[in-house]
Amino acid sequence: MIPTNTFALLPLAAIALSALSAQPASARIGGNTVSHGIRNGKKPHLPVVEPVKRANSDKTKRKVKKRKNSCVARPNNATATLSTSGPSSTASLGNGWGVNTDATSSWQATSTSSSAPAATTSAGTSYNSEWTMTENWSGNSFFDHWSFWSWDDPTHGTVHYVDAGTAWNEGLISINDKGNAIMKVDTTQNVQGGRKSVRIHGNLVYTGGLVLMDAVHMPVGCGTWPAWWSNGPNWPYGGEIDILEGVNAFSQNQISLHTGSGCRMVESEMEMQGKLTTGNFDQFNCASYETSNQGCGVRDTYHTDGYGEGYNAVGGGVVAMKWDKEGIKIWWFNRNSIPADITAEQPMPSTWGTPVADFPSTECNPYQYFYDHFNIFDTTFCGDWAGADNVWNYAGYAGQDQSCAAMTGYSTCSDYVLNNGNAFQNAYWEVAYVKYFNSTTAL
Ligand SMILES: *[C@@H]1O[C@H](CO)[C@@H](O)[C@H](O)[C@H]1NC(C)=O
Ligand SMILES: *[C@@H]1O[C@H](CO)[C@@H](O)[C@H](O)[C@H]1NC(C)=O
Ligand SMILES: *[C@@H]1O[C@H](CO)[C@@H](O)[C@H](O)[C@H]1NC(C)=O
């Protein structure tokens, strides 16, 4: 299932891992994603920095609120105060080119009198949000918040992940004139072994929260497998939440959970726009080992702009991931439909309507099966999903009508990726921000 020439890239341990995690070919046709997880409870390599552990809490389910059309203006009595007085709770990491991140900003919502500076919206509107922004990763300091994974790809891609210094020096990462973070891939026409790219791990470890990610552009094209996701430790026991992910010429986002044994979805409680995917295994079972790594997945069959070319055509938008006592929900708002409360940094998920994906807590305690997560961006090529024979050679699912083999004229993904750098001009992320919010009531 792995194109032979990628074996050259792999250490023996990774080859063994790939064999252990092999799954029936048909499991991936129209089915669920292959996990990014670091498989079999082993890490081939440690991340650059081991995230700080936090205590888990055990919370119970709360009833889902129905959408109310209630972006009601309220008196301006809350303001976001930027504090740079001390180290933030999480950033204490070097970043590979000498920037001290110890003074990373943190935010505190502060109640003030009505004569205090108004809340942050241009309209002066403030919202009755139960979420407070704790981290705002954007602009020139965006890359200070991430560690670069510069080892082999755990998903066996035809990729060569580079460290921060190399990425910077070779122009794979940059901040553009809009202040957005760019993560590109090497577009040299012919390369050996793997194509250069980046995989970055967020230097914040969290258990529950609301994460907003605004990307103007995402990587597209045959051979690509980009993703924005989060992982816990000791995979799959700390859980994996695949938030924005797909391969090749998909136009539909595939959202998936991968967990230890015991986490199940209850269909009657899932209120969502997307469709639960099916595969060779029980699609309600999120456990990786019991489903040959299938996990439980939702495909966004509702939007035409939730992934790929459609996503880029509309200038992207905001993906919201809420992980609290209700469970895990993911929303997608394209550039033209971003709620004002999100723009105002006072998110009101209860007003956002039906999410794309809804993984209720009913039979999956969101603090037992998920803990100590950190976010990840990557762009890999081929590998376990995009490059699998039955994915490269077939189409008719996830909005892709023609196979990549037919579209490119190459019979293997790796051959195509290694010999067509020009085809990857659009295989880049342009990220406006990643924002983290916390709540004393929702979690
Ligand atoms: C100020 O905000 C708090 C908390 O959001 C709210 O309970 C209170 O009613 C607000 N006060 C005014 C004067 O709007
Ligand atoms: C967060 O970052 C965005 C993008 O750089 C910026 O527009 C916004 O003002 C920041 N928010 C705060 C509270 O500093
Ligand atoms: C929110 O606070 C809880 C409790 O302190 C913590 O476990 C969690 O990691 C925080 N989430 C974020 C996104 O900071």
GROMACS .gro file of C-alpha atoms and ligand atoms in nm:
model
  485
    1MET     CA    1   0.000   0.000   0.000
    2ILE     CA    2   0.299   0.229   0.033
    3PRO     CA    3   0.462   0.328  -0.293
    4THR     CA    4   0.790   0.141  -0.292
    5ASN     CA    5   1.018   0.435  -0.340
    6THR     CA    6   0.908   0.595  -0.018
    7PHE     CA    7   1.063   0.308   0.172
    8ALA     CA    8   1.393   0.469   0.101
    9LEU     CA    9   1.288   0.746   0.333
   10LEU     CA   10   1.177   0.534   0.617
   11PRO     CA   11   1.372   0.408   0.912
   12LEU     CA   12   1.311   0.044   0.994
   13ALA     CA   13   1.088   0.138   1.282
   14ALA     CA   14   0.860   0.332   1.054
   15ILE     CA   15   0.839   0.046   0.809
   16ALA     CA   16   0.737  -0.181   1.094
   17LEU     CA   17   0.478   0.072   1.202
   18SER     CA   18   0.338   0.096   0.854
   19ALA     CA   19   0.296  -0.278   0.838
   20LEU     CA   20   0.121  -0.285   1.173
   21SER     CA   21  -0.115  -0.012   1.072
   22ALA     CA   22  -0.194  -0.151   0.729
   23GLN     CA   23  -0.561  -0.161   0.667
   24PRO     CA   24  -0.784  -0.324   0.412
   25ALA     CA   25  -0.757  -0.127   0.092
   26SER     CA   26  -1.127  -0.074   0.060
   27ALA     CA   27  -1.148   0.086   0.401
   28ARG     CA   28  -1.028   0.405   0.249
   29ILE     CA   29  -1.250   0.426  -0.055
   30GLY     CA   30  -1.513   0.677   0.034
   31GLY     CA   31  -1.449   0.586   0.390
   32ASN     CA   32  -1.266   0.752   0.666
   33THR     CA   33  -0.935   0.917   0.681
   34VAL     CA   34  -0.623   0.742   0.779
   35SER     CA   35  -0.514   0.880   1.108
   36HIS     CA   36  -0.222   1.113   1.138
   37GLY     CA   37  -0.161   0.960   1.470
   38ILE     CA   38   0.161   0.840   1.593
   39ARG     CA   39   0.069   0.480   1.576
   40ASN     CA   40   0.070   0.185   1.805
   41GLY     CA   41   0.129   0.398   2.107
   42LYS     CA   42   0.484   0.464   1.992
   43LYS     CA   43   0.635   0.778   1.868
   44PRO     CA   44   0.898   0.728   1.603
   45HIS     CA   45   1.046   1.054   1.727
   46LEU     CA   46   0.961   1.290   2.004
   47PRO     CA   47   0.824   1.629   1.913
   48VAL     CA   48   1.077   1.908   1.945
   49VAL     CA   49   0.934   1.994   2.280
   50GLU     CA   50   0.730   1.769   2.499
   51PRO     CA   51   0.419   1.967   2.587
   52VAL     CA   52   0.347   2.048   2.947
   53LYS     CA   53   0.089   1.817   3.098
   54ARG     CA   54  -0.223   1.949   3.262
   55ALA     CA   55  -0.469   1.777   3.486
   56ASN     CA   56  -0.781   1.646   3.321
   57SER     CA   57  -1.120   1.713   3.453
   58ASP     CA   58  -1.421   1.491   3.429
   59LYS     CA   59  -1.729   1.678   3.330
   60THR     CA   60  -2.075   1.587   3.228
   61LYS     CA   61  -2.287   1.657   2.925
   62ARG     CA   62  -2.487   1.969   2.875
   63LYS     CA   63  -2.787   1.999   2.650
   64VAL     CA   64  -2.732   2.151   2.308
   65LYS     CA   65  -2.883   2.494   2.271
   66LYS     CA   66  -3.080   2.572   1.958
   67ARG     CA   67  -2.977   2.856   1.737
   68LYS     CA   68  -3.117   3.191   1.829
   69ASN     CA   69  -3.080   3.489   1.608
   70SER     CA   70  -2.932   3.688   1.886
   71CYS     CA   71  -2.631   3.894   1.803
   72VAL     CA   72  -2.780   4.147   2.039
   73ALA     CA   73  -2.574   4.452   2.109
   74ARG     CA   74  -2.485   4.496   2.473
   75PRO     CA   75  -2.331   4.776   2.668
   76ASN     CA   76  -1.957   4.793   2.630
   77ASN     CA   77  -1.839   4.682   2.965
   78ALA     CA   78  -1.582   4.422   2.873
   79THR     CA   79  -1.254   4.488   2.706
   80ALA     CA   80  -0.970   4.268   2.602
   81THR     CA   81  -0.655   4.368   2.783
   82LEU     CA   82  -0.322   4.274   2.644
   83SER     CA   83  -0.086   4.163   2.912
   84THR     CA   84   0.281   4.130   2.843
   85SER     CA   85   0.392   4.158   3.200
   86GLY     CA   86   0.487   3.799   3.253
   87PRO     CA   87   0.544   3.472   3.082
   88SER     CA   88   0.231   3.323   2.933
   89SER     CA   89   0.124   2.993   3.072
   90THR     CA   90   0.245   2.805   2.771
   91ALA     CA   91   0.509   2.972   2.565
   92SER     CA   92   0.854   2.918   2.697
   93LEU     CA   93   1.005   2.769   2.392
   94GLY     CA   94   1.282   2.872   2.165
   95ASN     CA   95   1.171   2.887   1.806
   96GLY     CA   96   1.476   2.799   1.609
   97TRP     CA   97   1.583   3.147   1.515
   98GLY     CA   98   1.644   3.315   1.838
   99VAL     CA   99   1.319   3.491   1.917
  100ASN     CA  100   1.240   3.482   2.284
  101THR     CA  101   0.883   3.368   2.324
  102ASP     CA  102   0.875   3.399   2.701
  103ALA     CA  103   0.697   3.729   2.682
  104THR     CA  104   0.425   3.597   2.455
  105SER     CA  105   0.112   3.793   2.504
  106SER     CA  106  -0.181   3.658   2.690
  107TRP     CA  107  -0.524   3.802   2.714
  108GLN     CA  108  -0.749   3.854   3.006
  109ALA     CA  109  -1.106   3.965   2.985
  110THR     CA  110  -1.147   4.240   3.232
  111SER     CA  111  -1.469   4.389   3.348
  112THR     CA  112  -1.440   4.760   3.363
  113SER     CA  113  -1.663   5.053   3.426
  114SER     CA  114  -1.858   5.198   3.136
  115SER     CA  115  -1.607   5.481   3.104
  116ALA     CA  116  -1.332   5.234   3.022
  117PRO     CA  117  -1.218   5.174   2.665
  118ALA     CA  118  -1.484   5.007   2.458
  119ALA     CA  119  -1.472   4.648   2.350
  120THR     CA  120  -1.276   4.564   2.043
  121THR     CA  121  -1.529   4.568   1.761
  122SER     CA  122  -1.534   4.845   1.509
  123ALA     CA  123  -1.908   4.875   1.558
  124GLY     CA  124  -1.848   4.898   1.930
  125THR     CA  125  -2.062   4.593   1.982
  126SER     CA  126  -1.985   4.357   2.261
  127TYR     CA  127  -2.131   4.011   2.296
  128ASN     CA  128  -2.231   3.811   2.593
  129SER     CA  129  -1.973   3.544   2.519
  130GLU     CA  130  -1.883   3.282   2.774
  131TRP     CA  131  -1.548   3.238   2.597
  132THR     CA  132  -1.237   3.445   2.665
  133MET     CA  133  -0.945   3.462   2.424
  134THR     CA  134  -0.627   3.325   2.578
  135GLU     CA  135  -0.397   3.307   2.276
  136ASN     CA  136  -0.388   3.498   1.946
  137TRP     CA  137  -0.132   3.351   1.710
  138SER     CA  138  -0.099   3.575   1.411
  139GLY     CA  139   0.115   3.828   1.234
  140ASN     CA  140   0.493   3.843   1.258
  141SER     CA  141   0.509   3.628   1.569
  142PHE     CA  142   0.293   3.348   1.426
  143PHE     CA  143   0.576   3.098   1.383
  144ASP     CA  144   0.711   3.167   1.733
  145HIS     CA  145   0.428   2.956   1.868
  146TRP     CA  146   0.516   2.634   1.689
  147SER     CA  147   0.776   2.362   1.692
  148PHE     CA  148   0.885   2.224   1.359
  149TRP     CA  149   0.868   1.852   1.303
  150SER     CA  150   1.176   1.770   1.098
  151TRP     CA  151   1.177   1.392   1.106
  152ASP     CA  152   1.012   1.129   0.891
  153ASP     CA  153   0.643   1.163   0.829
  154PRO     CA  154   0.451   0.925   1.056
  155THR     CA  155   0.201   0.889   0.768
  156HIS     CA  156   0.475   0.779   0.528
  157GLY     CA  157   0.444   1.066   0.284
  158THR     CA  158   0.674   1.146  -0.007
  159VAL     CA  159   0.780   1.444   0.195
  160HIS     CA  160   1.087   1.588   0.355
  161TYR     CA  161   0.989   1.796   0.657
  162VAL     CA  162   1.239   2.069   0.729
  163ASP     CA  163   1.325   2.256   1.047
  164ALA     CA  164   1.233   2.618   1.115
  165GLY     CA  165   1.564   2.762   1.003
  166THR     CA  166   1.565   2.573   0.675
  167ALA     CA  167   1.200   2.656   0.612
  168TRP     CA  168   1.268   3.023   0.669
  169ASN     CA  169   1.590   3.036   0.468
  170GLU     CA  170   1.441   2.850   0.173
  171GLY     CA  171   1.126   3.058   0.169
  172LEU     CA  172   0.890   2.779   0.266
  173ILE     CA  173   0.758   2.990   0.552
  174SER     CA  174   0.708   3.363   0.557
  175ILE     CA  175   0.470   3.635   0.665
  176ASN     CA  176   0.309   3.813   0.372
  177ASP     CA  177   0.220   4.181   0.342
  178LYS     CA  178  -0.124   4.111   0.490
  179GLY     CA  179   0.041   3.971   0.800
  180ASN     CA  180  -0.067   3.618   0.714
  181ALA     CA  181   0.154   3.315   0.770
  182ILE     CA  182   0.254   3.130   0.455
  183MET     CA  183   0.357   2.764   0.458
  184LYS     CA  184   0.464   2.645   0.114
  185VAL     CA  185   0.624   2.340  -0.032
  186ASP     CA  186   0.933   2.315  -0.247
  187THR     CA  187   0.834   2.360  -0.613
  188THR     CA  188   1.166   2.248  -0.761
  189GLN     CA  189   1.053   2.041  -1.057
  190ASN     CA  190   1.246   1.720  -0.983
  191VAL     CA  191   1.340   1.610  -0.634
  192GLN     CA  192   1.470   1.290  -0.485
  193GLY     CA  193   1.314   1.093  -0.202
  194GLY     CA  194   1.068   1.352  -0.080
  195ARG     CA  195   0.944   1.703  -0.147
  196LYS     CA  196   1.026   1.965   0.117
  197SER     CA  197   0.739   2.090   0.330
  198VAL     CA  198   0.664   2.178   0.691
  199ARG     CA  199   0.473   2.018   0.973
  200ILE     CA  200   0.433   2.241   1.277
  201HIS     CA  201   0.315   2.153   1.628
  202GLY     CA  202   0.154   2.422   1.841
  203ASN     CA  203   0.326   2.507   2.168
  204LEU     CA  204   0.003   2.512   2.365
  205VAL     CA  205  -0.132   2.205   2.536
  206TYR     CA  206  -0.499   2.218   2.624
  207THR     CA  207  -0.782   2.001   2.742
  208GLY     CA  208  -1.106   2.154   2.625
  209GLY     CA  209  -1.150   2.493   2.467
  210LEU     CA  210  -1.258   2.671   2.155
  211VAL     CA  211  -1.010   2.710   1.872
  212LEU     CA  212  -1.067   2.935   1.573
  213MET     CA  213  -0.845   2.899   1.268
  214ASP     CA  214  -0.871   3.146   0.982
  215ALA     CA  215  -0.695   3.041   0.664
  216VAL     CA  216  -0.725   3.240   0.344
  217HIS     CA  217  -0.582   2.956   0.138
  218MET     CA  218  -0.514   2.586   0.184
  219PRO     CA  219  -0.293   2.346  -0.013
  220VAL     CA  220  -0.465   2.181  -0.309
  221GLY     CA  221  -0.393   1.939  -0.586
  222CYS     CA  222  -0.334   1.575  -0.673
  223GLY     CA  223  -0.073   1.426  -0.444
  224THR     CA  224  -0.135   1.667  -0.156
  225TRP     CA  225  -0.262   1.570   0.187
  226PRO     CA  226  -0.291   1.886   0.394
  227ALA     CA  227  -0.437   1.896   0.741
  228TRP     CA  228  -0.514   2.110   1.042
  229TRP     CA  229  -0.570   1.888   1.340
  230SER     CA  230  -0.488   1.811   1.702
  231ASN     CA  231  -0.337   1.521   1.885
  232GLY     CA  232  -0.305   1.410   2.244
  233PRO     CA  233  -0.022   1.207   2.394
  234ASN     CA  234   0.011   0.830   2.386
  235TRP     CA  235  -0.181   0.794   2.063
  236PRO     CA  236  -0.459   0.693   2.028
  237TYR     CA  237  -0.542   0.722   2.400
  238GLY     CA  238  -0.508   1.100   2.418
  239GLY     CA  239  -0.726   1.122   2.108
  240GLU     CA  240  -0.694   1.282   1.769
  241ILE     CA  241  -0.930   1.542   1.623
  242ASP     CA  242  -0.895   1.591   1.248
  243ILE     CA  243  -1.053   1.929   1.185
  244LEU     CA  244  -0.971   2.023   0.826
  245GLU     CA  245  -0.834   1.748   0.613
  246GLY     CA  246  -0.852   1.578   0.278
  247VAL     CA  247  -0.642   1.455  -0.012
  248ASN     CA  248  -0.588   1.507  -0.383
  249ALA     CA  249  -0.876   1.686  -0.556
  250PHE     CA  250  -1.136   1.646  -0.281
  251SER     CA  251  -1.385   1.925  -0.242
  252GLN     CA  252  -1.531   1.796   0.085
  253ASN     CA  253  -1.364   1.829   0.421
  254GLN     CA  254  -1.326   1.512   0.621
  255ILE     CA  255  -1.349   1.551   0.997
  256SER     CA  256  -1.254   1.253   1.211
  257LEU     CA  257  -1.196   1.137   1.565
  258HIS     CA  258  -0.953   0.862   1.658
  259THR     CA  259  -0.956   0.736   2.015
  260GLY     CA  260  -0.884   0.453   2.251
  261SER     CA  261  -1.146   0.187   2.307
  262GLY     CA  262  -1.487   0.295   2.441
  263CYS     CA  263  -1.573   0.618   2.258
  264ARG     CA  264  -1.886   0.583   2.046
  265MET     CA  265  -2.111   0.814   1.851
  266VAL     CA  266  -2.487   0.817   1.904
  267GLU     CA  267  -2.645   0.892   1.570
  268SER     CA  268  -2.974   1.022   1.705
  269GLU     CA  269  -2.786   1.292   1.896
  270MET     CA  270  -2.572   1.409   1.610
  271GLU     CA  271  -2.719   1.732   1.475
  272MET     CA  272  -2.496   1.828   1.189
  273GLN     CA  273  -2.466   1.937   0.829
  274GLY     CA  274  -2.216   1.668   0.731
  275LYS     CA  275  -2.266   1.297   0.690
  276LEU     CA  276  -2.120   1.024   0.903
  277THR     CA  277  -1.886   0.833   0.677
  278THR     CA  278  -1.906   0.460   0.638
  279GLY     CA  279  -1.625   0.214   0.594
  280ASN     CA  280  -1.550  -0.148   0.653
  281PHE     CA  281  -1.603  -0.112   1.025
  282ASP     CA  282  -1.868   0.010   1.265
  283GLN     CA  283  -1.873   0.380   1.186
  284PHE     CA  284  -2.002   0.470   1.532
  285ASN     CA  285  -1.694   0.330   1.697
  286CYS     CA  286  -1.418   0.591   1.721
  287ALA     CA  287  -1.160   0.348   1.856
  288SER     CA  288  -0.861   0.326   1.626
  289TYR     CA  289  -0.751  -0.024   1.707
  290GLU     CA  290  -1.098  -0.176   1.676
  291THR     CA  291  -1.159  -0.016   1.338
  292SER     CA  292  -0.823  -0.066   1.174
  293ASN     CA  293  -0.758   0.302   1.223
  294GLN     CA  294  -1.082   0.413   1.062
  295GLY     CA  295  -1.211   0.608   1.362
  296CYS     CA  296  -1.540   0.792   1.330
  297GLY     CA  297  -1.562   1.046   1.055
  298VAL     CA  298  -1.791   1.311   0.912
  299ARG     CA  299  -1.768   1.434   0.557
  300ASP     CA  300  -1.883   1.787   0.479
  301THR     CA  301  -2.126   1.707   0.200
  302TYR     CA  302  -2.311   2.031   0.277
  303HIS     CA  303  -2.066   2.297   0.161
  304THR     CA  304  -1.898   2.333  -0.177
  305ASP     CA  305  -1.626   2.551  -0.025
  306GLY     CA  306  -1.528   2.352   0.283
  307TYR     CA  307  -1.210   2.207   0.131
  308GLY     CA  308  -0.978   2.241  -0.166
  309GLU     CA  309  -1.033   2.463  -0.472
  310GLY     CA  310  -1.373   2.577  -0.348
  311TYR     CA  311  -1.222   2.680  -0.017
  312ASN     CA  312  -0.960   2.891  -0.191
  313ALA     CA  313  -1.203   3.039  -0.444
  314VAL     CA  314  -1.399   3.206  -0.165
  315GLY     CA  315  -1.086   3.326   0.015
  316GLY     CA  316  -1.117   3.060   0.281
  317GLY     CA  317  -1.274   3.143   0.613
  318VAL     CA  318  -1.287   3.032   0.972
  319VAL     CA  319  -1.296   2.678   1.104
  320ALA     CA  320  -1.415   2.660   1.463
  321MET     CA  321  -1.353   2.360   1.688
  322LYS     CA  322  -1.536   2.358   2.020
  323TRP     CA  323  -1.440   2.092   2.271
  324ASP     CA  324  -1.634   2.114   2.595
  325LYS     CA  325  -1.873   1.912   2.806
  326GLU     CA  326  -2.120   1.882   2.515
  327GLY     CA  327  -1.858   1.698   2.316
  328ILE     CA  328  -1.673   1.814   2.006
  329LYS     CA  329  -1.828   2.029   1.734
  330ILE     CA  330  -1.682   2.181   1.423
  331TRP     CA  331  -1.823   2.471   1.223
  332TRP     CA  332  -1.718   2.616   0.891
  333PHE     CA  333  -1.779   2.980   0.794
  334ASN     CA  334  -1.656   3.094   0.456
  335ARG     CA  335  -1.514   3.443   0.413
  336ASN     CA  336  -1.856   3.592   0.346
  337SER     CA  337  -2.035   3.433   0.636
  338ILE     CA  338  -1.807   3.481   0.936
  339PRO     CA  339  -2.025   3.573   1.232
  340ALA     CA  340  -1.964   3.919   1.375
  341ASP     CA  341  -1.901   3.775   1.721
  342ILE     CA  342  -1.605   3.580   1.578
  343THR     CA  343  -1.465   3.893   1.417
  344ALA     CA  344  -1.515   4.070   1.750
  345GLU     CA  345  -1.318   3.793   1.929
  346GLN     CA  346  -1.617   3.727   2.153
  347PRO     CA  347  -1.743   3.400   2.009
  348MET     CA  348  -2.101   3.290   2.069
  349PRO     CA  349  -2.117   2.929   1.948
  350SER     CA  350  -2.476   2.899   2.069
  351THR     CA  351  -2.574   3.139   1.790
  352TRP     CA  352  -2.383   2.969   1.510
  353GLY     CA  353  -2.645   2.716   1.414
  354THR     CA  354  -2.590   2.357   1.312
  355PRO     CA  355  -2.224   2.256   1.302
  356VAL     CA  356  -2.067   2.064   1.015
  357ALA     CA  357  -1.974   1.785   1.254
  358ASP     CA  358  -2.115   1.699   1.593
  359PHE     CA  359  -1.953   1.438   1.814
  360PRO     CA  360  -2.172   1.432   2.124
  361SER     CA  361  -2.042   1.338   2.467
  362THR     CA  362  -2.325   1.088   2.530
  363GLU     CA  363  -2.109   0.779   2.485
  364CYS     CA  364  -1.773   0.946   2.462
  365ASN     CA  365  -1.651   1.146   2.757
  366PRO     CA  366  -1.464   1.433   2.590
  367TYR     CA  367  -1.213   1.459   2.876
  368GLN     CA  368  -1.147   1.088   2.905
  369TYR     CA  369  -1.085   1.010   2.540
  370PHE     CA  370  -0.926   1.345   2.460
  371TYR     CA  371  -0.668   1.528   2.669
  372ASP     CA  372  -0.353   1.738   2.645
  373HIS     CA  373  -0.395   1.824   2.279
  374PHE     CA  374  -0.174   2.040   2.064
  375ASN     CA  375  -0.261   2.166   1.718
  376ILE     CA  376  -0.079   2.073   1.404
  377PHE     CA  377  -0.059   2.205   1.048
  378ASP     CA  378   0.105   2.008   0.775
  379THR     CA  379   0.118   1.947   0.406
  380THR     CA  380   0.233   1.601   0.320
  381PHE     CA  381   0.224   1.416  -0.010
  382CYS     CA  382   0.102   1.069  -0.101
  383GLY     CA  383   0.162   0.845   0.199
  384ASP     CA  384  -0.098   0.630   0.369
  385TRP     CA  385  -0.398   0.818   0.233
  386ALA     CA  386  -0.333   1.038  -0.074
  387GLY     CA  387  -0.091   0.786  -0.218
  388ALA     CA  388  -0.278   0.465  -0.148
  389ASP     CA  389  -0.334   0.282  -0.476
  390ASN     CA  390  -0.706   0.271  -0.433
  391VAL     CA  391  -0.720   0.644  -0.364
  392TRP     CA  392  -0.481   0.764  -0.634
  393ASN     CA  393  -0.648   0.548  -0.897
  394TYR     CA  394  -1.011   0.602  -0.816
  395ALA     CA  395  -1.259   0.884  -0.780
  396GLY     CA  396  -1.626   0.939  -0.726
  397TYR     CA  397  -1.618   1.043  -0.363
  398ALA     CA  398  -1.553   1.351  -0.152
  399GLY     CA  399  -1.644   1.563  -0.453
  400GLN     CA  400  -1.360   1.432  -0.669
  401ASP     CA  401  -1.496   1.311  -1.004
  402GLN     CA  402  -1.182   1.200  -1.180
  403SER     CA  403  -0.893   1.001  -1.040
  404CYS     CA  404  -0.554   1.162  -0.991
  405ALA     CA  405  -0.402   0.885  -1.201
  406ALA     CA  406  -0.624   0.998  -1.489
  407MET     CA  407  -0.575   1.368  -1.425
  408THR     CA  408  -0.197   1.352  -1.400
  409GLY     CA  409  -0.111   1.060  -1.624
  410TYR     CA  410   0.104   0.911  -1.348
  411SER     CA  411   0.034   0.566  -1.214
  412THR     CA  412   0.179   0.639  -0.873
  413CYS     CA  413   0.142   0.942  -0.653
  414SER     CA  414   0.510   0.945  -0.559
  415ASP     CA  415   0.632   0.958  -0.918
  416TYR     CA  416   0.406   1.251  -0.981
  417VAL     CA  417   0.509   1.439  -0.667
  418LEU     CA  418   0.881   1.385  -0.716
  419ASN     CA  419   0.878   1.502  -1.077
  420ASN     CA  420   0.630   1.786  -1.103
  421GLY     CA  421   0.724   2.065  -0.868
  422ASN     CA  422   0.542   2.319  -1.083
  423ALA     CA  423   0.218   2.147  -1.002
  424PHE     CA  424   0.252   2.246  -0.637
  425GLN     CA  425   0.247   2.623  -0.663
  426ASN     CA  426  -0.091   2.617  -0.491
  427ALA     CA  427   0.003   2.367  -0.226
  428TYR     CA  428   0.034   2.632   0.041
  429TRP     CA  429  -0.136   2.746   0.357
  430GLU     CA  430  -0.205   3.113   0.414
  431VAL     CA  431  -0.315   3.146   0.775
  432ALA     CA  432  -0.451   3.467   0.920
  433TYR     CA  433  -0.468   3.342   1.277
  434VAL     CA  434  -0.519   3.066   1.526
  435LYS     CA  435  -0.705   3.186   1.835
  436TYR     CA  436  -0.770   2.992   2.154
  437PHE     CA  437  -1.056   3.066   2.389
  438ASN     CA  438  -1.138   2.929   2.729
  439SER     CA  439  -1.448   2.922   2.943
  440THR     CA  440  -1.521   2.871   3.308
  441THR     CA  441  -1.876   2.760   3.229
  442ALA     CA  442  -1.864   2.559   2.905
  443LEU     CA  443  -1.580   2.325   2.993
  444LIG     C1  444  -2.123   4.363   3.229
  444LIG     O1  445  -2.088   4.231   3.193
  444LIG     C2  446  -2.133   4.135   3.286
  444LIG     C3  447  -2.074   4.002   3.243
  444LIG     O2  448  -2.082   3.986   3.105
  444LIG     C4  449  -2.284   4.137   3.292
  444LIG     O3  450  -2.329   4.039   3.383
  444LIG     C5  451  -2.329   4.272   3.336
  444LIG     O4  452  -2.469   4.280   3.334
  444LIG     C6  453  -2.273   4.379   3.245
  444LIG     N1  454  -2.299   4.510   3.298
  444LIG     C7  455  -2.350   4.608   3.225
  444LIG     C8  456  -2.365   4.740   3.288
  444LIG     O5  457  -2.380   4.591   3.108
  445LIG     C1  458  -0.538   3.914   1.720
  445LIG     O1  459  -0.470   3.908   1.598
  445LIG     C2  460  -0.538   3.968   1.490
  445LIG     C3  461  -0.462   3.940   1.363
  445LIG     O2  462  -0.330   3.985   1.375
  445LIG     C4  463  -0.553   4.115   1.516
  445LIG     O3  464  -0.626   4.174   1.410
  445LIG     C5  465  -0.627   4.133   1.645
  445LIG     O4  466  -0.633   4.270   1.677
  445LIG     C6  467  -0.560   4.059   1.758
  445LIG     N1  468  -0.641   4.068   1.878
  445LIG     C7  469  -0.598   4.127   1.989
  445LIG     C8  470  -0.692   4.130   2.104
  445LIG     O5  471  -0.486   4.174   2.000
  446LIG     C1  472  -0.894   2.598   2.953
  446LIG     O1  473  -0.879   2.583   3.090
  446LIG     C2  474  -0.870   2.449   3.132
  446LIG     C3  475  -0.874   2.448   3.284
  446LIG     O2  476  -0.769   2.526   3.333
  446LIG     C4  477  -0.747   2.386   3.074
  446LIG     O3  478  -0.737   2.251   3.111
  446LIG     C5  479  -0.752   2.397   2.923
  446LIG     O4  480  -0.632   2.347   2.869
  446LIG     C6  481  -0.774   2.539   2.880
  446LIG     N1  482  -0.795   2.547   2.735
  446LIG     C7  483  -0.733   2.635   2.658
  446LIG     C8  484  -0.773   2.635   2.513
  446LIG     O5  485  -0.647   2.711   2.698
   0.00000   0.00000   0.00000
